[in-house]
């Protein structure tokens, strides 16, 4: 059974940083691309960043380019999202999912999400 567990969310001031982790079990992570999504209250879920199975291809939503960095450690079955220079508009529940692409299609497995709140 595939399970994805996100962690690392919290409350941070504008300009601060957080590192989210997505730990996978039930799969060998290096066979899977992983995408991070987020959903703010009252808004649609949107793709933030994705990384291919071996990390050779990476994509970011325009609004996070230069601030967020996705990476993976397949030996630890973990994908990370380093978030710097956080803004209030980054406030959302962040999810990781298997599959490549910032669209909502073709992501069969999802985690439960971790809350990120950016506020002074």
GROMACS .gro file of C-alpha atoms in nm:
model
  120
    1UNK     CA    1   0.000   0.000   0.000
    2UNK     CA    2   0.141   0.334  -0.108
    3UNK     CA    3   0.161   0.595   0.164
    4UNK     CA    4   0.297   0.950   0.143
    5UNK     CA    5   0.345   1.150   0.461
    6UNK     CA    6   0.424   1.522   0.456
    7UNK     CA    7   0.583   1.710   0.743
    8UNK     CA    8   0.765   2.033   0.816
    9UNK     CA    9   0.483   2.280   0.792
   10UNK     CA   10   0.419   2.547   1.050
   11UNK     CA   11   0.381   2.917   1.120
   12UNK     CA   12   0.654   3.142   0.985
   13UNK     CA   13   0.695   3.517   0.942
   14UNK     CA   14   0.712   3.672   0.595
   15UNK     CA   15   1.063   3.633   0.460
   16UNK     CA   16   1.121   3.317   0.659
   17UNK     CA   17   1.195   2.964   0.549
   18UNK     CA   18   1.056   2.615   0.590
   19UNK     CA   19   1.159   2.277   0.456
   20UNK     CA   20   0.884   2.031   0.383
   21UNK     CA   21   0.945   1.657   0.363
   22UNK     CA   22   0.747   1.390   0.184
   23UNK     CA   23   0.831   1.040   0.303
   24UNK     CA   24   0.707   0.749   0.094
   25UNK     CA   25   0.638   0.394   0.203
   26UNK     CA   26   0.507   0.095   0.014
   27UNK     CA   27   0.695   0.199  -0.299
   28UNK     CA   28   1.050   0.235  -0.418
   29UNK     CA   29   1.059   0.609  -0.456
   30UNK     CA   30   1.325   0.619  -0.727
   31UNK     CA   31   1.067   0.473  -0.967
   32UNK     CA   32   0.838   0.774  -0.923
   33UNK     CA   33   0.828   1.139  -1.009
   34UNK     CA   34   0.687   1.347  -0.724
   35UNK     CA   35   0.492   1.670  -0.738
   36UNK     CA   36   0.420   1.919  -0.460
   37UNK     CA   37   0.079   2.087  -0.463
   38UNK     CA   38  -0.083   2.344  -0.240
   39UNK     CA   39  -0.435   2.453  -0.166
   40UNK     CA   40  -0.524   2.781   0.001
   41UNK     CA   41  -0.866   2.834   0.161
   42UNK     CA   42  -1.129   2.898  -0.103
   43UNK     CA   43  -0.889   2.832  -0.388
   44UNK     CA   44  -0.822   2.544  -0.621
   45UNK     CA   45  -0.536   2.307  -0.561
   46UNK     CA   46  -0.235   2.406  -0.769
   47UNK     CA   47   0.093   2.246  -0.862
   48UNK     CA   48   0.401   2.405  -0.709
   49UNK     CA   49   0.696   2.195  -0.818
   50UNK     CA   50   0.776   1.853  -0.956
   51UNK     CA   51   1.087   1.637  -0.980
   52UNK     CA   52   1.152   1.337  -1.198
   53UNK     CA   53   1.234   0.997  -1.054
   54UNK     CA   54   1.611   1.048  -1.062
   55UNK     CA   55   1.596   1.424  -1.014
   56UNK     CA   56   1.719   1.511  -1.362
   57UNK     CA   57   1.409   1.711  -1.454
   58UNK     CA   58   1.252   1.976  -1.233
   59UNK     CA   59   0.971   2.223  -1.287
   60UNK     CA   60   0.836   2.512  -1.079
   61UNK     CA   61   0.526   2.727  -1.075
   62UNK     CA   62   0.630   3.074  -1.188
   63UNK     CA   63   0.543   3.243  -0.860
   64UNK     CA   64   0.785   3.025  -0.659
   65UNK     CA   65   1.081   3.022  -0.897
   66UNK     CA   66   1.394   3.145  -0.725
   67UNK     CA   67   1.239   3.095  -0.380
   68UNK     CA   68   1.152   2.725  -0.363
   69UNK     CA   69   1.384   2.432  -0.430
   70UNK     CA   70   1.271   2.074  -0.476
   71UNK     CA   71   1.511   1.787  -0.414
   72UNK     CA   72   1.505   1.419  -0.334
   73UNK     CA   73   1.700   1.156  -0.147
   74UNK     CA   74   1.592   0.824  -0.289
   75UNK     CA   75   1.798   0.635  -0.032
   76UNK     CA   76   1.572   0.787   0.233
   77UNK     CA   77   1.257   0.756   0.021
   78UNK     CA   78   1.208   1.129   0.075
   79UNK     CA   79   1.139   1.436  -0.139
   80UNK     CA   80   1.195   1.783   0.002
   81UNK     CA   81   1.062   2.129  -0.072
   82UNK     CA   82   1.285   2.404   0.061
   83UNK     CA   83   1.084   2.725   0.078
   84UNK     CA   84   1.267   3.055   0.127
   85UNK     CA   85   1.152   3.417   0.123
   86UNK     CA   86   0.803   3.305   0.213
   87UNK     CA   87   0.513   3.538   0.147
   88UNK     CA   88   0.163   3.549   0.298
   89UNK     CA   89   0.027   3.426  -0.034
   90UNK     CA   90   0.224   3.103   0.014
   91UNK     CA   91  -0.011   3.014   0.300
   92UNK     CA   92  -0.180   2.685   0.213
   93UNK     CA   93  -0.197   2.317   0.287
   94UNK     CA   94   0.089   2.154   0.098
   95UNK     CA   95   0.055   1.805  -0.045
   96UNK     CA   96   0.291   1.569  -0.221
   97UNK     CA   97   0.174   1.326  -0.483
   98UNK     CA   98   0.323   1.064  -0.711
   99UNK     CA   99   0.348   1.154  -1.076
  100UNK     CA  100   0.496   1.425  -1.292
  101UNK     CA  101   0.336   1.756  -1.382
  102UNK     CA  102   0.187   2.068  -1.225
  103UNK     CA  103  -0.164   1.979  -1.345
  104UNK     CA  104  -0.398   1.775  -1.131
  105UNK     CA  105  -0.416   1.481  -1.370
  106UNK     CA  106  -0.213   1.159  -1.341
  107UNK     CA  107  -0.130   1.180  -0.972
  108UNK     CA  108  -0.263   0.856  -0.827
  109UNK     CA  109  -0.128   0.877  -0.472
  110UNK     CA  110  -0.152   1.171  -0.231
  111UNK     CA  111  -0.040   1.253   0.117
  112UNK     CA  112  -0.262   1.405   0.383
  113UNK     CA  113  -0.101   1.749   0.365
  114UNK     CA  114   0.087   1.981   0.596
  115UNK     CA  115  -0.023   2.334   0.684
  116UNK     CA  116   0.203   2.627   0.602
  117UNK     CA  117   0.102   2.965   0.742
  118UNK     CA  118   0.300   3.277   0.658
  119UNK     CA  119   0.199   3.563   0.883
  120UNK     CA  120   0.345   3.830   1.105
   0.00000   0.00000   0.00000
